[in-house]
PDB file of C-alpha atoms and ligand atoms in Angstrom:
ATOM      1  CA  UNK S   1     -42.594 104.566  30.502  1.00 42.00           C
ATOM      2  CA  UNK S   2     -39.219 104.038  29.490  1.00 43.00           C
ATOM      3  CA  UNK S   3     -38.466 100.477  29.492  1.00 49.00           C
ATOM      4  CA  UNK S   4     -37.958  98.818  26.385  1.00 47.00           C
ATOM      5  CA  UNK S   5     -37.460  95.273  25.106  1.00 54.00           C
ATOM      6  CA  UNK S   6     -37.734  94.108  21.464  1.00 59.00           C
ATOM      7  CA  UNK S   7     -37.812  90.333  20.850  1.00 68.00           C
ATOM      8  CA  UNK S   8     -34.402  89.453  20.663  1.00 74.00           C
ATOM      9  CA  UNK S   9     -34.573  85.894  18.791  1.00 73.00           C
ATOM     10  CA  UNK S  10     -33.638  87.424  15.555  1.00 70.00           C
ATOM     11  CA  UNK S  11     -30.459  88.720  16.768  1.00 75.00           C
ATOM     12  CA  UNK S  12     -29.644  85.771  18.775  1.00 73.00           C
ATOM     13  CA  UNK S  13     -30.028  83.449  15.948  1.00 71.00           C
ATOM     14  CA  UNK S  14     -27.164  85.162  13.932  1.00 73.00           C
ATOM     15  CA  UNK S  15     -25.017  83.979  16.893  1.00 74.00           C
ATOM     16  CA  UNK S  16     -23.915  80.622  16.670  1.00 74.00           C
ATOM     17  CA  UNK S  17     -25.723  77.550  18.192  1.00 72.00           C
ATOM     18  CA  UNK S  18     -22.452  76.763  20.548  1.00 76.00           C
ATOM     19  CA  UNK S  19     -22.475  79.934  21.969  1.00 84.00           C
ATOM     20  CA  UNK S  20     -24.186  81.616  24.905  1.00 90.00           C
ATOM     21  CA  UNK S  21     -25.996  84.845  24.525  1.00 91.00           C
ATOM     22  CA  UNK S  22     -26.622  87.097  27.587  1.00 90.00           C
ATOM     23  CA  UNK S  23     -29.026  89.898  26.705  1.00 90.00           C
ATOM     24  CA  UNK S  24     -28.474  93.531  28.297  1.00 89.00           C
ATOM     25  CA  UNK S  25     -31.387  95.535  29.144  1.00 90.00           C
ATOM     26  CA  UNK S  26     -31.820  99.336  30.134  1.00 87.00           C
ATOM     27  CA  UNK S  27     -34.390 101.920  30.217  1.00 89.00           C
ATOM     28  CA  UNK S  28     -34.815 104.354  27.237  1.00 83.00           C
ATOM     29  CA  UNK S  29     -33.376 107.621  27.446  1.00 78.00           C
ATOM     30  CA  UNK S  30     -35.609 110.115  28.677  1.00 79.00           C
ATOM     31  CA  UNK S  31     -35.668 114.207  28.774  1.00 79.00           C
ATOM     32  CA  UNK S  32     -35.683 115.966  31.996  1.00 85.00           C
ATOM     33  CA  UNK S  33     -36.703 114.805  35.447  1.00 89.00           C
ATOM     34  CA  UNK S  34     -34.704 112.516  37.961  1.00 94.00           C
ATOM     35  CA  UNK S  35     -32.557 109.807  36.927  1.00 94.00           C
ATOM     36  CA  UNK S  36     -34.212 106.366  36.805  1.00 93.00           C
ATOM     37  CA  UNK S  37     -33.228 102.814  37.192  1.00 94.00           C
ATOM     38  CA  UNK S  38     -35.284  99.505  37.248  1.00 95.00           C
ATOM     39  CA  UNK S  39     -34.113  97.302  40.488  1.00 97.00           C
ATOM     40  CA  UNK S  40     -34.648  93.384  39.654  1.00 97.00           C
ATOM     41  CA  UNK S  41     -33.778  90.962  42.283  1.00 98.00           C
ATOM     42  CA  UNK S  42     -33.747  87.200  41.699  1.00 98.00           C
ATOM     43  CA  UNK S  43     -35.267  84.908  44.008  1.00 98.00           C
ATOM     44  CA  UNK S  44     -33.732  81.365  42.893  1.00 97.00           C
ATOM     45  CA  UNK S  45     -34.491  79.327  45.907  1.00 94.00           C
ATOM     46  CA  UNK S  46     -33.256  79.344  49.446  1.00 94.00           C
ATOM     47  CA  UNK S  47     -34.958  82.123  51.822  1.00 97.00           C
ATOM     48  CA  UNK S  48     -35.946  85.742  51.888  1.00 98.00           C
ATOM     49  CA  UNK S  49     -33.468  88.475  52.549  1.00 98.00           C
ATOM     50  CA  UNK S  50     -35.109  91.029  55.083  1.00 98.00           C
ATOM     51  CA  UNK S  51     -32.235  93.313  54.906  1.00 98.00           C
ATOM     52  CA  UNK S  52     -33.421  94.351  51.358  1.00 98.00           C
ATOM     53  CA  UNK S  53     -37.333  93.257  51.438  1.00 98.00           C
ATOM     54  CA  UNK S  54     -37.937  95.506  54.743  1.00 98.00           C
ATOM     55  CA  UNK S  55     -36.077  98.424  53.503  1.00 98.00           C
ATOM     56  CA  UNK S  56     -37.904  98.223  50.249  1.00 98.00           C
ATOM     57  CA  UNK S  57     -41.066  98.261  51.927  1.00 98.00           C
ATOM     58  CA  UNK S  58     -40.046 101.003  54.530  1.00 98.00           C
ATOM     59  CA  UNK S  59     -38.872 103.302  51.855  1.00 97.00           C
ATOM     60  CA  UNK S  60     -41.611 102.403  49.518  1.00 98.00           C
ATOM     61  CA  UNK S  61     -38.946 101.561  46.928  1.00 98.00           C
ATOM     62  CA  UNK S  62     -40.504  99.517  44.049  1.00 98.00           C
ATOM     63  CA  UNK S  63     -38.829  96.210  42.568  1.00 98.00           C
ATOM     64  CA  UNK S  64     -39.408  93.637  40.247  1.00 98.00           C
ATOM     65  CA  UNK S  65     -38.680  90.273  42.036  1.00 98.00           C
ATOM     66  CA  UNK S  66     -37.960  86.885  39.678  1.00 98.00           C
ATOM     67  CA  UNK S  67     -39.119  84.099  41.277  1.00 98.00           C
ATOM     68  CA  UNK S  68     -38.950  80.369  41.011  1.00 98.00           C
ATOM     69  CA  UNK S  69     -41.602  77.761  41.850  1.00 98.00           C
ATOM     70  CA  UNK S  70     -39.173  76.200  44.447  1.00 97.00           C
ATOM     71  CA  UNK S  71     -38.673  79.630  46.197  1.00 98.00           C
ATOM     72  CA  UNK S  72     -42.557  80.376  46.183  1.00 98.00           C
ATOM     73  CA  UNK S  73     -43.079  77.141  47.993  1.00 97.00           C
ATOM     74  CA  UNK S  74     -40.721  77.752  50.628  1.00 97.00           C
ATOM     75  CA  UNK S  75     -41.507  81.326  51.425  1.00 98.00           C
ATOM     76  CA  UNK S  76     -45.222  81.537  51.722  1.00 96.00           C
ATOM     77  CA  UNK S  77     -44.790  84.148  54.413  1.00 96.00           C
ATOM     78  CA  UNK S  78     -42.912  86.434  52.261  1.00 97.00           C
ATOM     79  CA  UNK S  79     -44.882  86.054  49.267  1.00 97.00           C
ATOM     80  CA  UNK S  80     -48.125  87.141  51.315  1.00 97.00           C
ATOM     81  CA  UNK S  81     -46.122  90.191  51.758  1.00 97.00           C
ATOM     82  CA  UNK S  82     -45.315  90.925  48.268  1.00 97.00           C
ATOM     83  CA  UNK S  83     -48.819  90.050  47.349  1.00 97.00           C
ATOM     84  CA  UNK S  84     -49.997  92.734  49.802  1.00 97.00           C
ATOM     85  CA  UNK S  85     -47.957  95.632  47.981  1.00 97.00           C
ATOM     86  CA  UNK S  86     -48.828  95.008  44.402  1.00 96.00           C
ATOM     87  CA  UNK S  87     -47.924  98.819  43.750  1.00 96.00           C
ATOM     88  CA  UNK S  88     -44.468  98.227  44.915  1.00 98.00           C
ATOM     89  CA  UNK S  89     -43.850  94.566  43.850  1.00 98.00           C
ATOM     90  CA  UNK S  90     -43.900  92.772  40.307  1.00 98.00           C
ATOM     91  CA  UNK S  91     -43.199  89.231  40.466  1.00 98.00           C
ATOM     92  CA  UNK S  92     -42.111  87.445  37.291  1.00 98.00           C
ATOM     93  CA  UNK S  93     -40.828  84.167  36.205  1.00 98.00           C
ATOM     94  CA  UNK S  94     -37.545  82.903  37.169  1.00 98.00           C
ATOM     95  CA  UNK S  95     -38.246  79.336  36.055  1.00 98.00           C
ATOM     96  CA  UNK S  96     -39.390  76.127  37.899  1.00 98.00           C
ATOM     97  CA  UNK S  97     -36.447  74.295  38.946  1.00 97.00           C
ATOM     98  CA  UNK S  98     -33.808  77.246  38.533  1.00 97.00           C
ATOM     99  CA  UNK S  99     -32.309  75.443  35.632  1.00 97.00           C
ATOM    100  CA  UNK S 100     -30.134  77.370  32.981  1.00 96.00           C
ATOM    101  CA  UNK S 101     -32.302  78.519  29.972  1.00 96.00           C
ATOM    102  CA  UNK S 102     -30.365  76.272  27.649  1.00 95.00           C
ATOM    103  CA  UNK S 103     -32.109  73.692  25.513  1.00 94.00           C
ATOM    104  CA  UNK S 104     -29.241  71.250  25.397  1.00 93.00           C
ATOM    105  CA  UNK S 105     -27.057  69.583  27.945  1.00 93.00           C
ATOM    106  CA  UNK S 106     -24.647  71.946  29.618  1.00 90.00           C
ATOM    107  CA  UNK S 107     -23.555  73.822  32.770  1.00 89.00           C
ATOM    108  CA  UNK S 108     -22.961  77.618  33.505  1.00 90.00           C
ATOM    109  CA  UNK S 109     -21.295  78.514  36.860  1.00 88.00           C
ATOM    110  CA  UNK S 110     -22.202  74.943  37.830  1.00 90.00           C
ATOM    111  CA  UNK S 111     -25.937  75.516  37.292  1.00 93.00           C
ATOM    112  CA  UNK S 112     -27.429  72.714  34.985  1.00 95.00           C
ATOM    113  CA  UNK S 113     -29.245  73.606  32.061  1.00 95.00           C
ATOM    114  CA  UNK S 114     -32.870  72.553  31.156  1.00 96.00           C
ATOM    115  CA  UNK S 115     -31.225  70.231  28.586  1.00 95.00           C
ATOM    116  CA  UNK S 116     -33.795  69.863  25.683  1.00 97.00           C
ATOM    117  CA  UNK S 117     -36.626  72.340  24.449  1.00 97.00           C
ATOM    118  CA  UNK S 118     -39.186  70.025  26.314  1.00 98.00           C
ATOM    119  CA  UNK S 119     -37.719  70.601  29.688  1.00 98.00           C
ATOM    120  CA  UNK S 120     -36.994  74.390  28.808  1.00 98.00           C
ATOM    121  CA  UNK S 121     -40.762  74.614  28.047  1.00 98.00           C
ATOM    122  CA  UNK S 122     -41.310  73.008  31.172  1.00 98.00           C
ATOM    123  CA  UNK S 123     -39.120  75.518  33.268  1.00 98.00           C
ATOM    124  CA  UNK S 124     -40.698  78.380  31.681  1.00 98.00           C
ATOM    125  CA  UNK S 125     -44.217  77.054  31.934  1.00 98.00           C
ATOM    126  CA  UNK S 126     -43.834  75.365  35.151  1.00 98.00           C
ATOM    127  CA  UNK S 127     -42.621  78.618  36.837  1.00 98.00           C
ATOM    128  CA  UNK S 128     -45.176  80.643  35.512  1.00 98.00           C
ATOM    129  CA  UNK S 129     -47.856  77.912  36.603  1.00 98.00           C
ATOM    130  CA  UNK S 130     -46.543  77.968  40.018  1.00 98.00           C
ATOM    131  CA  UNK S 131     -46.928  81.699  40.110  1.00 98.00           C
ATOM    132  CA  UNK S 132     -50.494  81.574  39.270  1.00 98.00           C
ATOM    133  CA  UNK S 133     -51.231  78.703  41.785  1.00 97.00           C
ATOM    134  CA  UNK S 134     -49.487  80.900  44.525  1.00 96.00           C
ATOM    135  CA  UNK S 135     -52.412  83.686  43.737  1.00 95.00           C
ATOM    136  CA  UNK S 136     -49.839  86.049  41.541  1.00 97.00           C
ATOM    137  CA  UNK S 137     -50.473  87.491  38.212  1.00 96.00           C
ATOM    138  CA  UNK S 138     -49.508  85.890  34.969  1.00 97.00           C
ATOM    139  CA  UNK S 139     -45.603  86.571  34.372  1.00 97.00           C
ATOM    140  CA  UNK S 140     -44.742  88.620  31.268  1.00 95.00           C
ATOM    141  CA  UNK S 141     -41.094  88.607  31.898  1.00 96.00           C
ATOM    142  CA  UNK S 142     -38.753  85.520  31.913  1.00 97.00           C
ATOM    143  CA  UNK S 143     -35.183  85.454  33.253  1.00 97.00           C
ATOM    144  CA  UNK S 144     -33.416  82.199  33.286  1.00 97.00           C
ATOM    145  CA  UNK S 145     -30.872  81.082  36.061  1.00 96.00           C
ATOM    146  CA  UNK S 146     -27.784  82.560  35.271  1.00 93.00           C
ATOM    147  CA  UNK S 147     -29.259  84.900  32.833  1.00 91.00           C
ATOM    148  CA  UNK S 148     -27.491  83.170  29.781  1.00 92.00           C
ATOM    149  CA  UNK S 149     -29.300  81.474  27.204  1.00 95.00           C
ATOM    150  CA  UNK S 150     -28.623  79.403  24.214  1.00 93.00           C
ATOM    151  CA  UNK S 151     -29.856  81.496  20.924  1.00 93.00           C
ATOM    152  CA  UNK S 152     -32.465  78.856  20.140  1.00 94.00           C
ATOM    153  CA  UNK S 153     -33.412  78.954  23.875  1.00 96.00           C
ATOM    154  CA  UNK S 154     -34.236  82.675  23.561  1.00 95.00           C
ATOM    155  CA  UNK S 155     -36.561  82.070  20.345  1.00 95.00           C
ATOM    156  CA  UNK S 156     -38.580  79.361  22.221  1.00 97.00           C
ATOM    157  CA  UNK S 157     -38.981  81.588  25.373  1.00 97.00           C
ATOM    158  CA  UNK S 158     -40.275  84.594  23.157  1.00 95.00           C
ATOM    159  CA  UNK S 159     -42.353  82.172  21.432  1.00 96.00           C
ATOM    160  CA  UNK S 160     -44.418  81.476  24.568  1.00 97.00           C
ATOM    161  CA  UNK S 161     -45.193  84.737  24.871  1.00 96.00           C
ATOM    162  CA  UNK S 162     -42.489  86.119  27.364  1.00 95.00           C
ATOM    163  CA  UNK S 163     -39.727  88.743  26.975  1.00 93.00           C
ATOM    164  CA  UNK S 164     -36.373  88.303  28.376  1.00 93.00           C
ATOM    165  CA  UNK S 165     -35.176  90.285  31.116  1.00 94.00           C
ATOM    166  CA  UNK S 166     -31.659  90.951  30.542  1.00 93.00           C
ATOM    167  CA  UNK S 167     -29.732  93.495  32.747  1.00 94.00           C
ATOM    168  CA  UNK S 168     -27.408  96.177  32.428  1.00 94.00           C
ATOM    169  CA  UNK S 169     -25.643  96.421  36.106  1.00 96.00           C
ATOM    170  CA  UNK S 170     -24.583  93.238  37.796  1.00 97.00           C
ATOM    171  CA  UNK S 171     -25.045  94.764  41.413  1.00 97.00           C
ATOM    172  CA  UNK S 172     -24.025  91.989  43.500  1.00 97.00           C
ATOM    173  CA  UNK S 173     -22.248  89.381  41.712  1.00 95.00           C
ATOM    174  CA  UNK S 174     -24.332  86.464  41.818  1.00 94.00           C
ATOM    175  CA  UNK S 175     -24.745  87.603  45.495  1.00 95.00           C
ATOM    176  CA  UNK S 176     -21.114  86.564  46.155  1.00 95.00           C
ATOM    177  CA  UNK S 177     -19.612  90.044  46.513  1.00 97.00           C
ATOM    178  CA  UNK S 178     -18.695  91.565  49.896  1.00 97.00           C
ATOM    179  CA  UNK S 179     -21.238  94.110  51.424  1.00 98.00           C
ATOM    180  CA  UNK S 180     -18.928  97.204  50.405  1.00 98.00           C
ATOM    181  CA  UNK S 181     -18.179  96.040  46.935  1.00 98.00           C
ATOM    182  CA  UNK S 182     -21.791  95.316  46.043  1.00 98.00           C
ATOM    183  CA  UNK S 183     -22.742  98.839  47.835  1.00 98.00           C
ATOM    184  CA  UNK S 184     -20.477 100.377  45.584  1.00 98.00           C
ATOM    185  CA  UNK S 185     -21.588  98.564  42.213  1.00 98.00           C
ATOM    186  CA  UNK S 186     -25.236  99.714  42.840  1.00 98.00           C
ATOM    187  CA  UNK S 187     -24.256 103.351  44.341  1.00 96.00           C
ATOM    188  CA  UNK S 188     -22.668 103.453  41.018  1.00 96.00           C
ATOM    189  CA  UNK S 189     -25.662 102.990  38.764  1.00 97.00           C
ATOM    190  CA  UNK S 190     -26.314 105.496  35.937  1.00 95.00           C
ATOM    191  CA  UNK S 191     -29.745 106.901  34.550  1.00 93.00           C
ATOM    192  CA  UNK S 192     -31.128 104.147  32.820  1.00 92.00           C
ATOM    193  CA  UNK S 193     -29.820 101.013  34.500  1.00 94.00           C
ATOM    194  CA  UNK S 194     -31.399  97.819  34.999  1.00 95.00           C
ATOM    195  CA  UNK S 195     -29.816  96.358  37.932  1.00 97.00           C
ATOM    196  CA  UNK S 196     -29.553  92.860  38.819  1.00 97.00           C
ATOM    197  CA  UNK S 197     -29.064  91.303  42.463  1.00 98.00           C
ATOM    198  CA  UNK S 198     -30.476  88.738  44.737  1.00 98.00           C
ATOM    199  CA  UNK S 199     -33.165  88.558  47.578  1.00 98.00           C
ATOM    200  CA  UNK S 200     -32.664  85.007  48.646  1.00 98.00           C
ATOM    201  CA  UNK S 201     -29.354  84.850  50.243  1.00 97.00           C
ATOM    202  CA  UNK S 202     -29.974  86.426  53.776  1.00 97.00           C
ATOM    203  CA  UNK S 203     -26.724  84.966  55.266  1.00 97.00           C
ATOM    204  CA  UNK S 204     -24.456  86.358  52.499  1.00 97.00           C
ATOM    205  CA  UNK S 205     -22.724  89.807  52.980  1.00 97.00           C
ATOM    206  CA  UNK S 206     -23.782  91.114  49.699  1.00 98.00           C
ATOM    207  CA  UNK S 207     -27.202  91.487  50.834  1.00 98.00           C
ATOM    208  CA  UNK S 208     -26.471  94.270  53.253  1.00 98.00           C
ATOM    209  CA  UNK S 209     -24.666  95.964  50.399  1.00 98.00           C
ATOM    210  CA  UNK S 210     -27.750  95.600  48.102  1.00 98.00           C
ATOM    211  CA  UNK S 211     -29.879  97.629  50.544  1.00 98.00           C
ATOM    212  CA  UNK S 212     -27.277 100.295  51.282  1.00 98.00           C
ATOM    213  CA  UNK S 213     -26.580 100.817  47.565  1.00 98.00           C
ATOM    214  CA  UNK S 214     -30.357 101.025  46.838  1.00 98.00           C
ATOM    215  CA  UNK S 215     -30.801 103.520  49.861  1.00 98.00           C
ATOM    216  CA  UNK S 216     -27.536 105.744  48.237  1.00 97.00           C
ATOM    217  CA  UNK S 217     -29.510 106.212  44.886  1.00 98.00           C
ATOM    218  CA  UNK S 218     -32.540 107.013  46.507  1.00 97.00           C
ATOM    219  CA  UNK S 219     -30.790 109.913  48.600  1.00 97.00           C
ATOM    220  CA  UNK S 220     -29.359 110.978  45.504  1.00 96.00           C
ATOM    221  CA  UNK S 221     -32.926 111.506  44.051  1.00 97.00           C
ATOM    222  CA  UNK S 222     -33.103 108.492  41.767  1.00 97.00           C
ATOM    223  CA  UNK S 223     -36.673 106.869  40.948  1.00 95.00           C
ATOM    224  CA  UNK S 224     -37.132 103.124  40.682  1.00 96.00           C
ATOM    225  CA  UNK S 225     -39.572 101.833  37.818  1.00 94.00           C
ATOM    226  CA  UNK S 226     -40.772  98.251  37.549  1.00 95.00           C
ATOM    227  CA  UNK S 227     -40.517  96.179  34.306  1.00 93.00           C
ATOM    228  CA  UNK S 228     -44.180  96.061  33.760  1.00 89.00           C
ATOM    229  CA  UNK S 229     -44.311  99.794  33.454  1.00 84.00           C
ATOM    230  CA  UNK S 230     -42.350  99.479  30.103  1.00 66.00           C
ATOM    231  CA  UNK S 231     -44.669 100.370  27.180  1.00 49.00           C
ATOM    232  CA  UNK S 232     -41.821 101.403  24.657  1.00 53.00           C
ATOM    233  CA  UNK S 233     -39.703  99.061  22.617  1.00 44.00           C
ATOM    234  CA  UNK S 234     -36.425  99.031  24.533  1.00 55.00           C
ATOM    235  CA  UNK S 235     -33.024  98.889  23.756  1.00 51.00           C
ATOM    236  CA  UNK S 236     -31.260  95.749  24.134  1.00 59.00           C
ATOM    237  CA  UNK S 237     -27.622  94.146  22.918  1.00 63.00           C
ATOM    238  CA  UNK S 238     -26.350  90.583  23.179  1.00 68.00           C
ATOM    239  CA  UNK S 239     -23.366  89.519  24.661  1.00 70.00           C
ATOM    240  CA  UNK S 240     -22.013  85.885  23.863  1.00 72.00           C
ATOM    241  CA  UNK S 241     -19.655  83.269  25.159  1.00 73.00           C
ATOM    242  CA  UNK S 242     -18.685  80.084  24.824  1.00 70.00           C
ATOM    243  CA  UNK S 243     -21.218  77.325  25.819  1.00 64.00           C
ATOM    244  CA  UNK S 244     -19.910  75.132  28.773  1.00 52.00           C
ATOM    245  CA  UNK S 245     -19.907  71.451  29.055  1.00 44.00           C
TER     246      UNK S 245
HETATM  247 ZN1   ZN A 301     -31.204  82.676  40.088  1.00 86.24          ZN
END
């Protein structure tokens, strides 16, 4: 199937060490058939947004959910629901403590970085260990908090055997957008988009828009694919920005 991600560390290494990179990810082009998107939802910490989860179950819409060890610990009931529907939900690694995947001291959007290569390895590996301890499959994809990385962090994460899960459409602006703005963004997805949004903020207006936007795509005939179904190399590109202090 049509998702693709080549290792990005070689490209990332060309970007200065003082920059942050934000890999983008999208599905490969395909001939014929309905338009396709991959829905990826982050469960950073906090709780579960049943406006989204219950709708996915009811409509049988597949989603790849990035979970942290913190979220797993606090949401055992939702984890049991996700585990009970392995055909719909793929769970992947969003880290242990929800630290930004930067192997030096920094902060991004107020989120602290791992701070060293050792701490980054613990963030990535600790997230995976918590998943296995919760009875989930060993993850193959990693997405760091904030989805920004230092070039050397990307190399380290890929050397640990993970693919970096970028995205191409920011659906909910970090769950901070209003319901209508979120719905419009998601409903505006194009064939091949990898959508990122959040499933851990039940009190935010954005979640209502996530559910509505996804339903809108389904009504227009979009198909939803999981990251694990990607068999072919995918297309990625890297955006870079200055490293925060
Ligand atoms: Zn997150």
